[in-house]
CSV table of N, CA and C in Angstrom, one decimal:
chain,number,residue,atom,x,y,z
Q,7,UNK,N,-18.4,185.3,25.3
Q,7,UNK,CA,-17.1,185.5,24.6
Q,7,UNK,C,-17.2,184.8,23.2
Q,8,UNK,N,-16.4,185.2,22.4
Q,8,UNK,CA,-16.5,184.6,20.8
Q,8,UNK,C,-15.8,183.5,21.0
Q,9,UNK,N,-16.2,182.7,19.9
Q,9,UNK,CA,-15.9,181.1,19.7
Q,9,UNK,C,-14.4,181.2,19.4
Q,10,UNK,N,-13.8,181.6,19.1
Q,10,UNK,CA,-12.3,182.0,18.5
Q,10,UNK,C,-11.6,180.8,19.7
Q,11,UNK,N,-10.9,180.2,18.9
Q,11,UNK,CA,-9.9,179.5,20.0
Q,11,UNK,C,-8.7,180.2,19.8
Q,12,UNK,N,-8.2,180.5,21.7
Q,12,UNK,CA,-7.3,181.7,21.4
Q,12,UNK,C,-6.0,180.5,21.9
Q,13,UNK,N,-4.7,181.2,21.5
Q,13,UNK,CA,-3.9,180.2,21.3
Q,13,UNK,C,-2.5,181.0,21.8
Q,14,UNK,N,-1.6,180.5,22.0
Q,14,UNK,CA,-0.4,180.9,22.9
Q,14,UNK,C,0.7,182.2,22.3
Q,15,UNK,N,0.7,183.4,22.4
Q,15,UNK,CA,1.3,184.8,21.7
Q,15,UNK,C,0.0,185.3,21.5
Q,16,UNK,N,-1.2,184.7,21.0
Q,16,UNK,CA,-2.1,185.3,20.1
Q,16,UNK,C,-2.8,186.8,21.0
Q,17,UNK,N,-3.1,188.2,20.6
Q,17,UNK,CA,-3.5,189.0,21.3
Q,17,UNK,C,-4.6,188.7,21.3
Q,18,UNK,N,-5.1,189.8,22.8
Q,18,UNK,CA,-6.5,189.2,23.0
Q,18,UNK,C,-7.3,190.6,23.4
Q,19,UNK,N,-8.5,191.0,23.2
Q,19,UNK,CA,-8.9,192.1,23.6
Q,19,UNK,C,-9.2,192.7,25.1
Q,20,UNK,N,-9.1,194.3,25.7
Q,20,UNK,CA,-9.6,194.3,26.9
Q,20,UNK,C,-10.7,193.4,27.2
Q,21,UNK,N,-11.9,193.1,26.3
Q,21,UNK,CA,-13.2,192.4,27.0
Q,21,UNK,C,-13.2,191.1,27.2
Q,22,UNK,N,-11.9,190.4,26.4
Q,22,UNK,CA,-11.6,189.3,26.5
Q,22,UNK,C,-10.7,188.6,27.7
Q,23,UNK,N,-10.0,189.7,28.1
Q,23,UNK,CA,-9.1,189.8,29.1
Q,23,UNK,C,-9.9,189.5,30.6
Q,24,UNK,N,-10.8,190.5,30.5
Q,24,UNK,CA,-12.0,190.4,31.6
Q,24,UNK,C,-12.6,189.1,31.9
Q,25,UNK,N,-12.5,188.8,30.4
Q,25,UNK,CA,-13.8,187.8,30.9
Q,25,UNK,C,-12.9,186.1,31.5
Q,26,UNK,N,-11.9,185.7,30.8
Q,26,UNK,CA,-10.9,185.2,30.9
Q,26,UNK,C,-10.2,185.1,32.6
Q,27,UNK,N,-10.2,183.0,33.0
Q,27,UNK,CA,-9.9,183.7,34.2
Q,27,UNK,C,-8.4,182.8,34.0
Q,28,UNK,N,-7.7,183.0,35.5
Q,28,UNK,CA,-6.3,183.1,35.8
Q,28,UNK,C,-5.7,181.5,35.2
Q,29,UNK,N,-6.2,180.6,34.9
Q,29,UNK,CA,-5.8,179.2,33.8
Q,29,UNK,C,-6.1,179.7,32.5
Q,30,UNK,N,-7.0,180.2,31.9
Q,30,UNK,CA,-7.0,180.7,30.8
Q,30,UNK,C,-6.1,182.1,30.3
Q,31,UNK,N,-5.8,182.7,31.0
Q,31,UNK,CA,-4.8,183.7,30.8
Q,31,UNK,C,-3.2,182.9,30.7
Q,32,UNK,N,-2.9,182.0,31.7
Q,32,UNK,CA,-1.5,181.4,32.0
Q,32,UNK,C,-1.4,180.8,29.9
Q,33,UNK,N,-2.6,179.7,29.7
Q,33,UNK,CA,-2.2,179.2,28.6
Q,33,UNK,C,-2.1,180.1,27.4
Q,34,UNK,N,-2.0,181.5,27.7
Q,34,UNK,CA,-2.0,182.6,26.3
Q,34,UNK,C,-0.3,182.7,26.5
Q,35,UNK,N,0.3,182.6,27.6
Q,35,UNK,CA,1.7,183.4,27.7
Q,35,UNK,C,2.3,181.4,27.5
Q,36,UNK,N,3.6,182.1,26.4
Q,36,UNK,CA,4.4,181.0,26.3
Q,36,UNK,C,5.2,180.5,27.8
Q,37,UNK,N,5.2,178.9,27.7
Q,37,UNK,CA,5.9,178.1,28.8
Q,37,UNK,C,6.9,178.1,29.5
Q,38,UNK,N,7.9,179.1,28.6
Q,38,UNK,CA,9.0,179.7,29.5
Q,38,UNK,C,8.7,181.1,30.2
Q,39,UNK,N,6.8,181.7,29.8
Q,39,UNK,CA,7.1,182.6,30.8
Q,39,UNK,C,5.8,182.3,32.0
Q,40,UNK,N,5.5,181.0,31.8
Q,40,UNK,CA,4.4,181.0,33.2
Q,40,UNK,C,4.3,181.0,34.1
Q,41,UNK,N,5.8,180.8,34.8
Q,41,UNK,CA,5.9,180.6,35.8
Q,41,UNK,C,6.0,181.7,36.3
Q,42,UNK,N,5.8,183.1,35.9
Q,42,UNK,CA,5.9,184.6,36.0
Q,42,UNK,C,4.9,184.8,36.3
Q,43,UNK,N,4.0,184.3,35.4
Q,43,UNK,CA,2.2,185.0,35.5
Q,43,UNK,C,1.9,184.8,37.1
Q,44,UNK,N,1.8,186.3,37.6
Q,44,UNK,CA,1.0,186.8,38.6
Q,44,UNK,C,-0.4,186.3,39.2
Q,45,UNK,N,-1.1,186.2,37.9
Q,45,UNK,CA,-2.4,185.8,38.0
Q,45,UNK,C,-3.1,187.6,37.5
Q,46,UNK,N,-4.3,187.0,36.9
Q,46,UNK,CA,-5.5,188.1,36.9
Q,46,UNK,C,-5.1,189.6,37.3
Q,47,UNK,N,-5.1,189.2,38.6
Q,47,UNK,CA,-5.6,190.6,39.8
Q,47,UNK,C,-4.5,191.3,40.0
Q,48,UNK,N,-3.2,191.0,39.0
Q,48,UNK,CA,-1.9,191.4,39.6
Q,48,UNK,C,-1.5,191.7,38.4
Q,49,UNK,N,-2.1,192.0,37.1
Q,49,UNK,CA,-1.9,192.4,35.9
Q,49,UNK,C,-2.2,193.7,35.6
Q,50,UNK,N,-1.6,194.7,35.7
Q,50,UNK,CA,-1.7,196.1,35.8
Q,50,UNK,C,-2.1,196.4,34.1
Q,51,UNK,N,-3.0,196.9,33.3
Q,51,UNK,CA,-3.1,197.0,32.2
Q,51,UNK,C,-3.0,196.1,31.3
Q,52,UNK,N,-3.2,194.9,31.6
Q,52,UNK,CA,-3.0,193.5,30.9
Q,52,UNK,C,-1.8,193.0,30.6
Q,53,UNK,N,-0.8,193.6,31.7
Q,53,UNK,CA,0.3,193.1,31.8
Q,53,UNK,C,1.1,192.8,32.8
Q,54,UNK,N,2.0,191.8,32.8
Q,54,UNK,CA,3.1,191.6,33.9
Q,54,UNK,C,5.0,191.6,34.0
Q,55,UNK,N,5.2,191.9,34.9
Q,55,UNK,CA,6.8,191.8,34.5
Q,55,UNK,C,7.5,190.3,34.8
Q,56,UNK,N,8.3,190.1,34.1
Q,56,UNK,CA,8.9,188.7,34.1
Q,56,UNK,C,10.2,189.2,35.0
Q,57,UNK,N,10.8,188.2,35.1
Q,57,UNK,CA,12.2,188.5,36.2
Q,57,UNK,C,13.2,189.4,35.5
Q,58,UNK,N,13.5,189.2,34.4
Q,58,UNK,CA,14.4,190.3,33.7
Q,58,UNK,C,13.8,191.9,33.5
Q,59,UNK,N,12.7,192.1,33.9
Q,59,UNK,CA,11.9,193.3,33.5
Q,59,UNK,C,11.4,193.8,32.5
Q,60,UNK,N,11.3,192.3,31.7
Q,60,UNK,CA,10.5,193.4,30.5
Q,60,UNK,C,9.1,192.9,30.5
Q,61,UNK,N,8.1,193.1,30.0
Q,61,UNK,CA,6.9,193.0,30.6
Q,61,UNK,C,6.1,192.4,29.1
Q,62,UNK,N,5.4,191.4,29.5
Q,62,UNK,CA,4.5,190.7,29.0
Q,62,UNK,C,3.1,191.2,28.8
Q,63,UNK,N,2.6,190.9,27.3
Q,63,UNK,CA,1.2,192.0,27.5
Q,63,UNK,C,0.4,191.1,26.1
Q,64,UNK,N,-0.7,190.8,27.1
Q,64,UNK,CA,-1.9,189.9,26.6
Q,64,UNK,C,-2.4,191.2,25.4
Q,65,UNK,N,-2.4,191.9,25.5
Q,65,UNK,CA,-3.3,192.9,24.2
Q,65,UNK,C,-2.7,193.0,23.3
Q,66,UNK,N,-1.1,192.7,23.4
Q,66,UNK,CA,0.1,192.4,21.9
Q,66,UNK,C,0.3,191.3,21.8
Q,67,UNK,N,-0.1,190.5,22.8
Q,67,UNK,CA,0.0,188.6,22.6
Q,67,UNK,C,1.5,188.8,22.4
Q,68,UNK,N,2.5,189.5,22.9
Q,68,UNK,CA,4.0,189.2,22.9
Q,68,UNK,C,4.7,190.6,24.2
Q,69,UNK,N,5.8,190.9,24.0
Q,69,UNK,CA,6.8,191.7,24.8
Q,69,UNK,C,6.0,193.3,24.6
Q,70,UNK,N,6.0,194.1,25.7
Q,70,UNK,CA,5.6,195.6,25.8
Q,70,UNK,C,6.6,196.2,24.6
Q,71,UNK,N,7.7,195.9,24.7
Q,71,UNK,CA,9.3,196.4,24.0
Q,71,UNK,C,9.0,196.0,22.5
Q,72,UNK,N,8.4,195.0,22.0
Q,72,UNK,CA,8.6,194.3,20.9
Q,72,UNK,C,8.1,195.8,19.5
């Protein structure tokens, strides 16, 4: 993986996503939504839904909707 320190909203690539495991993904998604994160294996396209339904997505480092 590249040196880049990835940091909390910041998008992140499919290959980055892969390689990235389920503590390192949690600290990409802000603290009011961690407690949502699925983990890894439960991230359908690099994303997850939060309780209100809108869905969180590591490849925009913010909201599906935004």
């Amino acid at each position: 993986m590249t040196g880049r320190r990835l940091r909390v909203g910041q998008p992140i690539t499919p290959e980055e996503f892969e390689e990235l495991d389920d503590e390192q993904l949690a600290r990409l998604v802000p603290k009011a939504y961690r407690e949502f994160f699925p983990g890894k294996d439960f991230c359908a396209d690099g994303h997850f839904y939060l309780h209100d339904g809108t869905a969180w997505c590591f490849f925009r480092g913010g909201f599906l909707d935004e």
